[in-house]
mmCIF file of C-alpha atoms in Angstrom:
data_model
loop_
_atom_site.group_PDB
_atom_site.id
_atom_site.type_symbol
_atom_site.label_atom_id
_atom_site.label_comp_id
_atom_site.label_asym_id
_atom_site.label_seq_id
_atom_site.Cartn_x
_atom_site.Cartn_y
_atom_site.Cartn_z
ATOM 1 C CA UNK A 1 -0.105 0.073 0.206
ATOM 2 C CA UNK A 2 1.108 3.329 -0.784
ATOM 3 C CA UNK A 3 1.201 5.782 1.472
ATOM 4 C CA UNK A 4 0.476 10.021 1.643
ATOM 5 C CA UNK A 5 4.685 11.004 1.178
ATOM 6 C CA UNK A 6 4.178 8.617 -2.239
ATOM 7 C CA UNK A 7 0.776 9.050 -3.055
ATOM 8 C CA UNK A 8 1.665 12.749 -3.449
ATOM 9 C CA UNK A 9 5.509 12.229 -4.858
ATOM 10 C CA UNK A 10 4.250 9.317 -7.360
ATOM 11 C CA UNK A 11 0.961 12.549 -8.153
ATOM 12 C CA UNK A 12 3.922 14.831 -9.483
ATOM 13 C CA UNK A 13 5.900 12.393 -10.912
ATOM 14 C CA UNK A 14 2.857 12.019 -13.134
ATOM 15 C CA UNK A 15 2.116 15.741 -13.766
ATOM 16 C CA UNK A 16 5.833 16.798 -14.736
ATOM 17 C CA UNK A 17 6.783 13.227 -16.807
ATOM 18 C CA UNK A 18 2.720 13.253 -18.628
ATOM 19 C CA UNK A 19 2.786 17.219 -19.141
ATOM 20 C CA UNK A 20 -1.023 16.779 -18.317
ATOM 21 C CA UNK A 21 -3.394 19.134 -16.387
ATOM 22 C CA UNK A 22 -3.818 17.958 -13.082
ATOM 23 C CA UNK A 23 -7.465 17.446 -12.795
ATOM 24 C CA UNK A 24 -7.299 15.216 -14.869
ATOM 25 C CA UNK A 25 -5.769 13.304 -13.361
ATOM 26 C CA UNK A 26 -7.406 13.688 -10.196
ATOM 27 C CA UNK A 27 -11.100 12.960 -12.017
ATOM 28 C CA UNK A 28 -9.251 10.109 -13.781
ATOM 29 C CA UNK A 29 -8.624 8.915 -10.462
ATOM 30 C CA UNK A 30 -11.172 9.085 -9.461
ATOM 31 C CA UNK A 31 -13.829 7.932 -11.926
ATOM 32 C CA UNK A 32 -11.299 4.847 -11.724
ATOM 33 C CA UNK A 33 -11.746 4.043 -8.009
ATOM 34 C CA UNK A 34 -15.279 5.129 -8.547
ATOM 35 C CA UNK A 35 -15.976 2.212 -11.424
ATOM 36 C CA UNK A 36 -13.973 -0.501 -9.576
ATOM 37 C CA UNK A 37 -16.698 0.534 -6.350
ATOM 38 C CA UNK A 38 -19.118 -0.225 -9.000
ATOM 39 C CA UNK A 39 -17.889 -3.456 -10.169
ATOM 40 C CA UNK A 40 -17.217 -4.925 -7.402
ATOM 41 C CA UNK A 41 -20.165 -3.818 -5.929
ATOM 42 C CA UNK A 42 -22.558 -5.552 -8.713
ATOM 43 C CA UNK A 43 -20.771 -8.876 -9.023
ATOM 44 C CA UNK A 44 -22.960 -9.028 -5.576
ATOM 45 C CA UNK A 45 -26.003 -6.990 -6.422
ATOM 46 C CA UNK A 46 -26.217 -7.269 -10.336
ATOM 47 C CA UNK A 47 -29.749 -5.077 -9.805
ATOM 48 C CA UNK A 48 -27.876 -1.807 -7.820
ATOM 49 C CA UNK A 49 -26.532 0.242 -9.149
ATOM 50 C CA UNK A 50 -23.448 1.210 -6.346
ATOM 51 C CA UNK A 51 -23.380 4.911 -5.544
ATOM 52 C CA UNK A 52 -19.831 7.200 -4.605
ATOM 53 C CA UNK A 53 -17.907 9.804 -4.210
ATOM 54 C CA UNK A 54 -14.265 10.177 -4.392
ATOM 55 C CA UNK A 55 -12.063 13.008 -3.199
ATOM 56 C CA UNK A 56 -8.607 13.466 -3.695
ATOM 57 C CA UNK A 57 -6.536 16.264 -1.548
ATOM 58 C CA UNK A 58 -2.946 16.725 -4.199
ATOM 59 C CA UNK A 59 -1.602 18.411 -1.898
ATOM 60 C CA UNK A 60 -1.414 15.465 0.919
ATOM 61 C CA UNK A 61 -2.334 12.081 -0.984
ATOM 62 C CA UNK A 62 -5.224 11.751 1.185
ATOM 63 C CA UNK A 63 -8.263 10.166 -0.304
ATOM 64 C CA UNK A 64 -11.472 9.658 0.776
ATOM 65 C CA UNK A 65 -14.288 6.958 -0.922
ATOM 66 C CA UNK A 66 -17.643 7.688 0.105
ATOM 67 C CA UNK A 67 -20.322 5.111 -0.520
ATOM 68 C CA UNK A 68 -24.602 6.869 -1.495
ATOM 69 C CA UNK A 69 -27.381 4.824 0.178
ATOM 70 C CA UNK A 70 -30.714 5.669 -0.512
ATOM 71 C CA UNK A 71 -32.038 6.384 2.335
ATOM 72 C CA UNK A 72 -36.155 5.004 2.862
ATOM 73 C CA UNK A 73 -38.093 5.665 6.198
ATOM 74 C CA UNK A 74 -38.983 2.147 6.640
ATOM 75 C CA UNK A 75 -38.522 -1.351 4.473
ATOM 76 C CA UNK A 76 -40.255 -2.870 2.833
ATOM 77 C CA UNK A 77 -40.934 -6.544 3.647
ATOM 78 C CA UNK A 78 -37.387 -7.420 4.397
ATOM 79 C CA UNK A 79 -36.475 -6.203 1.490
ATOM 80 C CA UNK A 80 -33.700 -3.355 3.219
ATOM 81 C CA UNK A 81 -30.509 -3.893 2.290
ATOM 82 C CA UNK A 82 -27.835 -2.062 4.191
ATOM 83 C CA UNK A 83 -25.578 -2.484 1.894
ATOM 84 C CA UNK A 84 -27.555 0.547 -0.617
ATOM 85 C CA UNK A 85 -30.057 1.649 1.979
ATOM 86 C CA UNK A 86 -29.752 3.697 4.809
ATOM 87 C CA UNK A 87 -32.897 3.904 7.612
ATOM 88 C CA UNK A 88 -34.012 7.599 7.476
ATOM 89 C CA UNK A 89 -33.970 7.598 11.389
ATOM 90 C CA UNK A 90 -29.635 6.631 11.380
ATOM 91 C CA UNK A 91 -28.748 8.654 8.317
ATOM 92 C CA UNK A 92 -30.001 11.416 10.433
ATOM 93 C CA UNK A 93 -27.940 10.781 13.345
#
């Protein structure tokens, strides 16, 4: 696993060697992580469209990944799945 310092150095080197703008590299990284998450998620739940958001800070190397869930008031007949849904009462916490 790469640490934050190595990530920042690799990011700077990639920018320098390719002349690709930072925002383009960051966007490609974000999209790649989201697509990998969706692929992994859909292997288990083929009918569900997994939603996520990724934040990348190229200055300190932090990457934050957020799974976006559907907020529901009450589960329908044992169909509640916490992997893509969250109860309204829990979302308010």
